[in-house]
Amino acid sequence: MKAIVTVVGKDAVGIIANVCTELASYRVNVLDISQTVMQGYFTMMMVVEVSTCTVALAELCRVMDAKGQEMGLSIRVQREDIFEAMHRV
Amino acid sequence: MLSKKDIFQTQDMIDKRHLDIRTITMGISLLDCADTDVHACARKIYDKITRYAENLVSVGQDIEWEFGIPIVNKRISVTPISLVGAACRDDSLVPLAMAMDAAAKEVGVNFIGGFSALVQKGCTESDWKLIRSIPEAMRCTERVCASVNVGSTRAGINMDAVAEMGRIIKKTAAVTADNDGLGCAKRVVFANAVEDNPFMAGAFHGVGEPECVLNVGVSGPGVVYHALQSVKGQSFDVVAETVKKTAFRITRMGQIVGVEASRRLNVPFGIVDLSLAPTPAKGDSVARILEEMGLQVCGTHGTTAALALLNDAVKKGGVMASNHVGGLSGAFIPVSEDEGMIAAAEAGVLALDKLEAMTCVCSVGLDMIAVPGDTTAATISAIIADEAAIGMVNSKTTAVRIIPAPGKVVGDRVEMGGLLGSAPVMPVHPESSEDFIARGGRIPAPLQSLKN
């Protein structure tokens, strides 16, 4: 199963490294990354593979949310199919 | 491949436009809980509900995290208690309501519906027992919702039940007077009630339903409002198309959440209820959508037409997004739960008569309306009869959830808290309907042809 990770917040050194390290520690593989910085704001979208994840998906979502708060960012992990459902007929 | 725009648009809808799943409601049949002893029956009810709904809240919370979408309410509906309690020899069915309340608290749901009776054609002994138990049940429980269906297109209107409900509503207000008659907010009178409605206070698990089922109610007035802001001044063709597209997205989300929840709970998926359900939060109002179409204040001339368009477009957009649509499916116009409606009523623009007209073209009816505490039982019954007549003739569901707030007069405000919001006390016609209600009997079912 794929999930979408979105990270939004003030730009800083090491955001991608931190997020990827955290994801890797749960054996979550990154498939695609797109990232920009606009007017000092960091926006990143990742497609990740969560079927190899060592914890339940809901738990991963909670952990990444907490990690985001710790880093002063919004980090969300959401199942890909909700976006598919809403934007594809 | 998903675009960044799609993803951030979805998140924007959730963060800023109040997009959410309003409720996942588990319907549970209690028909096998019947017993001649009311306390034995109550025990069976408690055991069955807590067994079936044990994981409802935790599964709901997991799904919220995984999809990143709030599921505001997790609720339960049960078989109308007048059927379950029909075998009980005792005079009061209040112990059954208390068992429902205890079970709701145990599993962590905020409302449980089904303290109900279906009396459109006439009342059984048990129906009368249930109806007369409503005031006490509303007083001594916190989460139980009651409903009574008094009319239908096929059966007509049971005016004896209508008359009794006027008195019951007054009594419910009196026994919950400490809370401004809050008991009345958890009790609704229907015509053409549906069996798979996931929304409170009117949810119950109909006898045509399976053993256990999961129904979903979606919401998103804020999203529709925002979408209409981008088509300012354009024709109604564009307005309708915009609402349809938005409703499609909202409903697809309800569908995916419902299917996932039912899979995890191992319960069949029932329906998605395509309703625009407002909340008192700013930016989550149905009234503001109508105003966005070009009305200065909701309630002025043109409001009914605007609402008709909105209601129809929501259904058309949603119906393709879900494989089973049901429940009430339409725009709700509860006064106390809608920031724009409250403002319009307080400005004196939105009156009871206009609200009644609006209920002809939308789901559901006169909902969450506070009237002066000295409103007579006969007047309340007459309001119910008017609403039931609209439902009966138009083959649609209508409902009355009215609060005669003890000691309050026009201009006062009734605070109900949380999602129930606050309602300005609205004037009713002072002229008597006493003799009309005193007649009793039944209003015959209407002709279904020669429609004009």
Coordinates of C-alpha atoms in Angstrom, one line a residue:
Chain A
M1 CA 0.0 0.0 0.0
K2 CA 1.2 3.5 -0.8
A3 CA 0.9 6.6 1.3
I4 CA 1.5 10.3 0.8
V5 CA 3.7 12.2 3.2
T6 CA 3.3 15.9 3.1
V7 CA 5.6 18.2 5.1
V8 CA 4.9 21.9 5.4
G9 CA 6.6 24.5 7.5
K10 CA 9.4 27.1 7.9
D11 CA 12.5 26.0 6.0
A12 CA 15.5 24.8 8.0
V13 CA 18.6 22.6 7.5
G14 CA 18.0 18.9 7.5
I15 CA 14.2 18.6 7.2
I16 CA 14.4 15.9 4.4
A17 CA 17.2 14.1 6.2
N18 CA 15.2 14.0 9.5
V19 CA 12.0 12.9 7.9
C20 CA 13.6 10.2 5.7
T21 CA 15.6 8.9 8.7
E22 CA 12.5 8.6 10.8
L23 CA 10.6 6.9 7.9
A24 CA 13.6 4.5 7.3
S25 CA 13.6 3.5 11.0
Y26 CA 10.1 2.0 10.4
R27 CA 11.3 0.4 7.1
V28 CA 9.2 2.8 5.0
N29 CA 10.6 3.1 1.5
V30 CA 10.5 6.4 -0.4
L31 CA 9.3 6.1 -4.0
D32 CA 9.1 9.7 -5.1
I33 CA 9.9 13.1 -3.7
S34 CA 9.0 16.6 -4.9
Q35 CA 10.0 19.6 -2.8
T36 CA 10.1 23.4 -3.1
V37 CA 10.8 26.3 -0.9
M38 CA 8.7 29.4 -1.5
Q39 CA 9.2 32.6 0.4
G40 CA 11.0 30.7 3.2
Y41 CA 8.3 28.0 3.4
F42 CA 9.2 24.5 2.9
T43 CA 6.7 22.2 1.1
M44 CA 7.4 18.6 0.4
M45 CA 5.3 15.7 -1.0
M46 CA 6.5 12.1 -0.9
V47 CA 5.0 8.9 -2.1
V48 CA 6.1 6.1 0.2
E49 CA 5.5 2.3 0.3
V50 CA 4.0 1.4 3.7
S51 CA 3.4 -2.4 3.2
T52 CA 6.9 -3.1 4.7
C53 CA 6.3 -0.7 7.6
T54 CA 7.1 -2.3 11.0
V55 CA 4.2 -0.7 12.8
A56 CA 0.5 -0.3 12.0
L57 CA -0.2 2.6 9.6
A58 CA -2.3 4.5 12.2
E59 CA 0.7 4.3 14.5
L60 CA 3.1 5.6 11.9
C61 CA 0.7 8.5 11.2
R62 CA 0.7 9.4 14.9
V63 CA 4.5 9.1 15.3
M64 CA 5.1 11.3 12.3
D65 CA 2.6 13.9 13.5
A66 CA 4.5 14.0 16.8
K67 CA 7.8 14.2 15.1
G68 CA 6.5 17.1 13.1
Q69 CA 5.4 19.0 16.2
E70 CA 8.9 18.4 17.6
M71 CA 10.5 19.9 14.5
G72 CA 7.9 22.8 14.3
L73 CA 6.5 21.4 11.1
S74 CA 3.3 19.8 9.9
I75 CA 4.0 16.3 8.8
R76 CA 1.1 14.2 7.6
V77 CA 1.0 10.6 6.4
Q78 CA -2.2 9.8 4.6
R79 CA -3.3 6.7 2.6
E80 CA -3.0 7.4 -1.1
D81 CA -6.4 6.0 -2.0
I82 CA -8.3 8.9 -0.3
F83 CA -6.8 11.3 -2.9
E84 CA -7.4 8.9 -5.7
A85 CA -11.1 8.6 -4.6
M86 CA -11.6 12.4 -4.4
H87 CA -9.9 13.4 -7.6
R88 CA -10.4 10.5 -10.0
V89 CA -13.7 9.3 -11.4
Chain B
M1 CA -0.4 10.1 -10.9
L2 CA -1.6 12.4 -8.3
S3 CA -0.7 16.0 -8.6
K4 CA 0.6 18.2 -5.8
K5 CA -2.4 20.4 -6.5
D6 CA -4.9 17.6 -5.8
I7 CA -3.2 16.7 -2.6
F8 CA -2.9 20.2 -1.1
Q9 CA -6.4 21.0 -2.3
T10 CA -7.7 18.1 -0.2
Q11 CA -5.7 19.1 2.8
D12 CA -7.0 22.6 2.4
M13 CA -10.6 21.4 2.4
I14 CA -10.0 19.6 5.6
D15 CA -7.9 22.3 7.4
K16 CA -9.7 25.4 6.3
R17 CA -13.2 24.4 5.0
H18 CA -14.3 22.1 7.7
L19 CA -14.4 19.0 5.5
D20 CA -15.1 16.0 7.6
I21 CA -17.0 12.8 8.0
R22 CA -19.8 13.9 10.2
T23 CA -20.7 10.5 11.5
I24 CA -20.1 6.8 11.2
T25 CA -23.2 5.1 12.7
M26 CA -23.4 1.5 13.5
G27 CA -27.0 0.1 13.2
I28 CA -27.7 -2.8 15.6
S29 CA -30.8 -5.0 15.6
L30 CA -32.1 -5.5 19.1
L31 CA -35.1 -7.7 18.1
D32 CA -33.6 -10.7 19.9
C33 CA -33.5 -8.8 23.2
A34 CA -37.2 -8.9 23.9
D35 CA -38.2 -10.2 27.3
T36 CA -41.3 -10.0 29.5
D37 CA -39.1 -8.5 32.3
V38 CA -38.0 -5.0 31.5
H39 CA -34.8 -5.3 33.5
A40 CA -33.8 -8.6 31.8
C41 CA -34.5 -6.9 28.5
A42 CA -32.3 -3.9 29.5
R43 CA -29.5 -6.3 30.4
K44 CA -29.7 -8.0 27.0
I45 CA -29.7 -4.6 25.3
Y46 CA -26.6 -3.5 27.2
D47 CA -24.8 -6.7 26.5
K48 CA -25.6 -6.7 22.8
I49 CA -24.6 -3.1 22.1
T50 CA -21.4 -3.3 24.0
R51 CA -20.5 -6.5 22.2
Y52 CA -21.2 -5.3 18.7
A53 CA -19.8 -1.8 19.1
E54 CA -16.8 -2.6 21.2
N55 CA -14.3 -1.5 18.6
L56 CA -16.3 1.2 16.8
V57 CA -14.6 4.2 18.3
S58 CA -11.0 2.8 18.1
V59 CA -11.5 1.7 14.5
G60 CA -12.9 5.2 13.7
Q61 CA -9.9 6.8 15.3
D62 CA -7.4 4.7 13.4
I63 CA -9.1 5.5 10.1
E64 CA -9.0 9.2 11.0
W65 CA -5.3 9.0 11.3
E66 CA -4.7 6.9 8.2
F67 CA -6.8 9.0 5.9
G68 CA -6.1 12.3 7.7
I69 CA -9.7 13.1 7.8
P70 CA -11.7 13.8 11.0
I71 CA -14.6 11.6 11.8
V72 CA -16.5 13.9 14.1
N73 CA -19.0 11.5 15.6
K74 CA -19.1 7.8 16.2
R75 CA -22.7 6.7 16.9
I76 CA -25.1 3.8 17.3
S77 CA -28.7 3.3 16.1
V78 CA -30.9 0.5 17.3
T79 CA -34.2 -1.1 16.5
P80 CA -37.1 1.1 17.6
I81 CA -37.4 0.4 21.3
S82 CA -41.2 0.2 21.1
L83 CA -40.8 -3.1 19.2
V84 CA -38.0 -4.4 21.4
G85 CA -39.9 -3.6 24.6
A86 CA -43.3 -4.7 23.3
A87 CA -43.2 -7.9 25.4
C88 CA -42.3 -6.1 28.6
R89 CA -45.1 -6.2 31.2
D90 CA -44.0 -3.0 33.0
D91 CA -45.6 0.4 32.4
S92 CA -42.4 2.3 31.7
L93 CA -39.7 1.7 29.1
V94 CA -37.3 4.1 30.8
P95 CA -35.0 1.3 32.0
L96 CA -34.3 0.4 28.4
A97 CA -33.3 4.0 27.6
M98 CA -30.9 3.8 30.6
A99 CA -29.4 0.6 29.3
M100 CA -28.8 2.3 25.9
D101 CA -27.2 5.2 27.7
A102 CA -24.9 3.0 29.8
A103 CA -23.9 1.0 26.7
A104 CA -23.2 4.2 24.8
K105 CA -21.0 5.5 27.6
E106 CA -19.2 2.1 27.8
V107 CA -18.2 2.0 24.1
G108 CA -17.5 5.8 24.0
V109 CA -20.1 7.0 21.4
N110 CA -21.7 10.4 22.0
F111 CA -25.2 9.6 20.9
I112 CA -27.3 6.5 20.5
G113 CA -30.6 6.7 18.6
G114 CA -33.6 4.4 18.5
F115 CA -35.7 5.2 21.6
S116 CA -38.4 5.3 18.9
A117 CA -41.9 4.4 17.8
L118 CA -43.4 4.2 14.3
V119 CA -47.0 5.1 14.7
Q120 CA -48.0 6.6 11.3
K121 CA -51.1 4.5 11.1
G122 CA -51.8 3.9 14.8
C123 CA -50.3 3.1 18.2
T124 CA -49.8 -0.2 19.9
E125 CA -49.9 -0.5 23.7
S126 CA -46.1 -0.5 23.5
D127 CA -46.0 2.6 21.3
W128 CA -48.0 4.6 23.8
K129 CA -45.7 3.3 26.6
L130 CA -42.7 4.4 24.7
I131 CA -44.1 7.8 23.8
R132 CA -45.1 8.5 27.5
S133 CA -41.6 7.3 28.7
I134 CA -39.9 10.0 26.5
P135 CA -39.8 12.9 29.0
E136 CA -38.4 10.8 31.8
A137 CA -36.0 9.0 29.4
M138 CA -34.7 12.3 28.2
R139 CA -34.3 13.6 31.8
C140 CA -32.3 10.6 33.2
T141 CA -30.1 9.8 30.2
E142 CA -27.4 11.8 28.5
R143 CA -26.8 10.3 25.1
V144 CA -30.1 8.7 24.2
C145 CA -32.1 10.1 21.3
A146 CA -35.8 9.6 20.7
S147 CA -37.9 9.8 17.6
V148 CA -41.5 9.2 16.7
N149 CA -42.8 8.8 13.2
V150 CA -46.3 10.2 13.1
G151 CA -47.1 10.2 9.4
S152 CA -46.3 8.8 6.0
T153 CA -47.3 9.2 2.4
R154 CA -48.9 5.7 2.4
A155 CA -50.6 5.9 5.8
G156 CA -51.5 9.6 6.3
I157 CA -51.0 11.4 9.6
N158 CA -51.9 9.9 13.0
M159 CA -53.4 13.0 14.6
D160 CA -53.8 11.3 18.0
A161 CA -50.1 10.8 18.1
V162 CA -49.5 14.4 16.9
A163 CA -51.6 15.7 19.7
E164 CA -49.8 13.6 22.3
M165 CA -46.4 14.6 21.0
G166 CA -47.3 18.3 21.6
R167 CA -47.9 17.4 25.2
I168 CA -44.8 15.2 25.4
I169 CA -42.6 18.0 24.0
K170 CA -43.9 20.4 26.6
K171 CA -43.3 17.9 29.4
T172 CA -39.8 17.1 28.1
A173 CA -39.0 20.8 28.2
A174 CA -40.4 21.1 31.7
V175 CA -38.4 18.1 33.2
T176 CA -35.2 19.4 31.5
A177 CA -35.9 23.0 32.3
D178 CA -32.5 23.3 34.2
N179 CA -30.8 23.0 30.8
D180 CA -33.2 25.3 28.8
G181 CA -35.3 22.2 27.7
L182 CA -32.2 20.4 26.3
G183 CA -34.2 17.2 26.3
C184 CA -36.2 18.5 23.4
A185 CA -33.0 18.7 21.3
K186 CA -32.6 14.9 21.5
R187 CA -36.1 14.1 20.4
V188 CA -37.6 14.4 16.9
V189 CA -41.0 13.9 15.3
F190 CA -41.0 12.5 11.8
A191 CA -43.1 11.9 8.8
N192 CA -41.7 9.3 6.3
A193 CA -38.8 8.5 8.6
V194 CA -36.1 6.5 6.9
E195 CA -34.7 3.3 8.3
D196 CA -31.0 3.8 7.6
N197 CA -30.4 7.4 8.7
P198 CA -27.0 7.8 10.3
F199 CA -27.8 11.3 11.7
M200 CA -29.1 12.2 15.1
A201 CA -31.5 12.7 16.7
G202 CA -33.5 10.7 14.2
A203 CA -31.4 7.7 13.7
F204 CA -32.9 4.2 14.3
H205 CA -32.2 0.8 12.9
G206 CA -35.2 -0.2 10.8
V207 CA -36.7 -3.7 10.8
G208 CA -35.8 -4.1 7.1
E209 CA -32.1 -3.7 8.0
P210 CA -29.6 -6.5 8.6
E211 CA -28.4 -7.7 12.0
C212 CA -25.7 -5.0 12.1
V213 CA -24.7 -2.4 9.5
L214 CA -22.5 0.6 9.1
N215 CA -23.8 3.9 7.7
V216 CA -21.9 7.0 7.0
G217 CA -23.0 10.7 7.0
V218 CA -20.7 13.1 5.2
S219 CA -20.7 16.9 5.5
G220 CA -19.1 19.9 3.9
P221 CA -21.1 23.1 3.7
G222 CA -17.8 25.0 4.1
V223 CA -16.3 23.3 1.0
V224 CA -19.4 24.1 -1.1
Y225 CA -19.4 27.7 0.1
H226 CA -15.8 28.1 -0.8
A227 CA -16.3 26.6 -4.3
L228 CA -19.2 29.0 -4.9
Q229 CA -17.0 31.9 -4.0
S230 CA -15.0 31.2 -7.1
V231 CA -18.0 31.5 -9.5
K232 CA -19.4 34.8 -8.3
G233 CA -22.0 36.4 -10.6
Q234 CA -22.1 33.4 -13.0
S235 CA -25.3 31.7 -14.1
F236 CA -27.2 29.1 -12.1
D237 CA -26.0 26.5 -14.6
V238 CA -22.5 27.1 -13.4
V239 CA -23.6 27.2 -9.8
A240 CA -25.3 23.8 -10.0
E241 CA -22.3 22.3 -11.8
T242 CA -19.9 23.6 -9.2
V243 CA -22.0 22.2 -6.3
K244 CA -22.3 18.8 -8.1
K245 CA -18.5 18.5 -8.5
T246 CA -17.9 19.4 -4.9
A247 CA -20.5 17.0 -3.6
F248 CA -18.9 14.3 -5.7
R249 CA -15.6 14.7 -3.9
I250 CA -17.1 14.9 -0.5
T251 CA -19.2 11.8 -1.1
R252 CA -16.3 9.8 -2.5
M253 CA -14.5 10.4 0.8
G254 CA -17.5 9.2 2.7
Q255 CA -17.6 6.1 0.6
I256 CA -14.0 5.1 1.1
V257 CA -14.1 5.7 4.8
G258 CA -17.4 3.7 5.1
V259 CA -16.1 0.8 3.2
E260 CA -12.8 0.7 5.2
A261 CA -14.6 1.0 8.5
S262 CA -17.1 -1.8 7.7
R263 CA -14.2 -4.1 6.5
R264 CA -12.3 -3.6 9.8
L265 CA -15.4 -4.0 11.9
N266 CA -16.5 -7.0 9.9
V267 CA -20.0 -5.4 9.5
P268 CA -21.7 -4.9 6.1
F269 CA -21.5 -1.4 4.7
G270 CA -25.0 0.2 4.4
I271 CA -25.2 3.6 2.8
V272 CA -23.6 7.1 2.5
D273 CA -26.0 9.8 3.5
L274 CA -25.3 12.7 1.2
S275 CA -26.2 15.5 3.5
L276 CA -24.9 19.0 4.0
A277 CA -24.9 19.2 7.8
P278 CA -23.8 22.5 9.2
T279 CA -22.1 23.2 12.5
P280 CA -22.1 26.4 14.6
A281 CA -18.5 27.0 13.5
K282 CA -17.9 30.0 11.2
G283 CA -17.5 28.9 7.6
D284 CA -19.5 25.7 8.0
S285 CA -23.0 27.1 7.3
V286 CA -25.7 26.2 4.8
A287 CA -27.3 29.7 5.2
R288 CA -24.0 31.3 4.0
I289 CA -24.1 29.1 0.9
L290 CA -27.6 30.4 0.0
E291 CA -26.3 34.0 0.7
E292 CA -23.3 33.4 -1.6
M293 CA -25.8 32.7 -4.4
G294 CA -26.9 36.3 -4.1
L295 CA -29.2 36.7 -1.2
Q296 CA -28.5 39.5 1.2
V297 CA -29.7 37.5 4.2
C298 CA -31.0 33.9 4.3
G299 CA -34.7 34.0 4.7
T300 CA -35.4 36.7 2.2
H301 CA -37.3 36.1 -1.1
G302 CA -35.4 33.7 -3.3
T303 CA -34.2 31.5 -0.4
T304 CA -36.5 28.6 -1.2
A305 CA -35.3 28.5 -4.8
A306 CA -31.7 28.8 -3.8
L307 CA -32.1 25.9 -1.4
A308 CA -34.0 23.8 -4.0
L309 CA -31.0 24.1 -6.4
L310 CA -28.5 23.4 -3.7
N311 CA -30.3 20.3 -2.4
D312 CA -30.8 18.8 -5.9
A313 CA -27.2 19.5 -7.0
V314 CA -25.8 17.8 -3.9
K315 CA -27.8 14.7 -4.6
K316 CA -26.9 14.6 -8.3
G317 CA -23.2 15.1 -7.5
G318 CA -23.1 12.6 -4.7
V319 CA -25.2 9.8 -6.2
M320 CA -22.5 8.8 -8.7
A321 CA -19.8 8.8 -6.0
S322 CA -21.2 6.1 -3.9
N323 CA -22.6 2.7 -4.7
H324 CA -25.3 2.9 -2.1
V325 CA -26.9 6.3 -1.2
G326 CA -29.6 6.5 1.4
G327 CA -30.5 8.0 4.7
L328 CA -31.9 11.6 4.6
S329 CA -29.6 12.8 1.8
G330 CA -30.2 16.5 1.4
A331 CA -29.2 19.9 2.9
F332 CA -30.0 20.3 6.6
I333 CA -31.3 23.6 7.9
P334 CA -31.1 23.3 11.7
V335 CA -31.3 26.8 13.1
S336 CA -29.2 26.5 16.2
E337 CA -26.5 24.5 14.5
D338 CA -25.9 26.9 11.7
E339 CA -24.1 30.2 12.3
G340 CA -25.7 31.9 9.3
M341 CA -29.2 30.7 10.2
I342 CA -28.7 32.0 13.8
A343 CA -27.7 35.4 12.4
A344 CA -30.6 35.5 10.0
A345 CA -33.1 34.5 12.7
E346 CA -31.7 37.1 15.1
A347 CA -31.9 39.8 12.5
G348 CA -35.6 38.9 12.2
V349 CA -35.3 38.0 8.5
L350 CA -35.7 34.2 8.9
A351 CA -39.1 33.4 10.3
L352 CA -40.8 30.1 11.1
D353 CA -43.1 30.4 8.1
K354 CA -40.2 30.8 5.7
L355 CA -38.4 27.9 7.3
E356 CA -41.5 25.8 6.8
A357 CA -41.5 26.7 3.1
M358 CA -37.8 25.8 2.9
T359 CA -38.5 22.4 4.3
C360 CA -40.6 21.6 1.2
V361 CA -37.5 21.5 -1.0
C362 CA -34.8 20.1 1.3
S363 CA -34.0 17.5 3.9
V364 CA -35.4 17.5 6.7
G365 CA -37.7 19.9 8.4
L366 CA -38.1 22.4 11.3
D367 CA -34.9 21.5 13.1
M368 CA -33.4 22.8 16.3
I369 CA -35.8 25.7 16.6
A370 CA -36.4 27.4 20.0
V371 CA -39.8 28.9 20.6
P372 CA -41.2 30.8 23.6
G373 CA -41.7 28.7 26.8
D374 CA -45.4 29.6 26.9
T375 CA -46.1 28.1 23.5
T376 CA -49.1 25.7 24.0
A377 CA -49.0 22.0 23.4
A378 CA -51.7 22.4 20.7
T379 CA -49.6 25.0 18.8
I380 CA -46.6 22.6 18.9
S381 CA -48.8 19.8 17.7
A382 CA -50.1 22.1 14.9
I383 CA -46.6 22.9 13.8
I384 CA -45.9 19.1 13.7
A385 CA -49.0 18.5 11.7
D386 CA -48.0 21.2 9.1
E387 CA -44.6 19.7 8.7
A388 CA -45.9 16.1 8.5
A389 CA -48.4 17.3 5.8
I390 CA -45.5 18.6 3.7
G391 CA -43.7 15.3 4.0
M392 CA -46.8 13.3 3.4
V393 CA -47.9 15.1 0.2
N394 CA -44.4 15.5 -1.2
S395 CA -43.3 11.9 -0.5
K396 CA -40.3 13.1 1.5
T397 CA -39.0 12.9 5.0
T398 CA -39.9 15.9 7.2
A399 CA -39.2 16.3 10.9
V400 CA -39.8 18.7 13.8
R401 CA -37.2 19.2 16.5
I402 CA -38.6 22.1 18.4
I403 CA -37.6 23.4 21.9
P404 CA -40.2 25.4 23.9
A405 CA -37.6 26.8 26.2
P406 CA -39.0 27.2 29.7
G407 CA -39.2 30.8 30.8
K408 CA -37.8 32.2 27.6
V409 CA -39.4 34.8 25.4
V410 CA -38.8 36.0 21.8
G411 CA -35.3 37.7 21.7
D412 CA -33.8 35.4 24.3
R413 CA -31.2 32.8 23.3
V414 CA -31.1 29.1 24.2
E415 CA -27.6 27.7 24.7
M416 CA -27.3 24.0 24.1
G417 CA -23.5 23.7 23.7
G418 CA -21.2 21.8 21.4
L419 CA -22.6 20.7 18.0
L420 CA -26.1 21.6 19.1
G421 CA -25.2 25.3 19.2
S422 CA -27.4 28.1 20.4
A423 CA -30.9 29.1 19.2
P424 CA -32.6 32.5 19.2
V425 CA -36.1 32.1 20.5
M426 CA -38.4 32.6 17.4
P427 CA -42.0 33.9 17.5
V428 CA -44.9 31.6 16.8
H429 CA -48.4 32.7 15.7
P430 CA -50.4 33.4 18.9
E431 CA -53.7 32.4 17.5
S432 CA -55.1 29.1 18.8
S433 CA -55.0 25.7 17.0
E434 CA -56.6 24.1 20.1
D435 CA -59.9 22.9 18.4
F436 CA -58.0 21.6 15.3
I437 CA -55.7 19.4 17.4
A438 CA -58.5 18.3 19.7
R439 CA -60.3 16.5 16.8
G440 CA -57.9 13.6 16.8
G441 CA -58.2 10.7 14.4
R442 CA -56.2 10.3 11.2
I443 CA -55.6 12.6 8.2
P444 CA -56.1 10.2 5.2
A445 CA -53.2 9.3 2.9
P446 CA -53.1 11.6 -0.1
L447 CA -53.7 10.7 -3.7
Q448 CA -50.6 9.8 -5.6
S449 CA -51.9 11.0 -9.0
L450 CA -53.5 14.2 -10.3
K451 CA -50.4 16.0 -9.0
N452 CA -50.8 19.7 -9.1

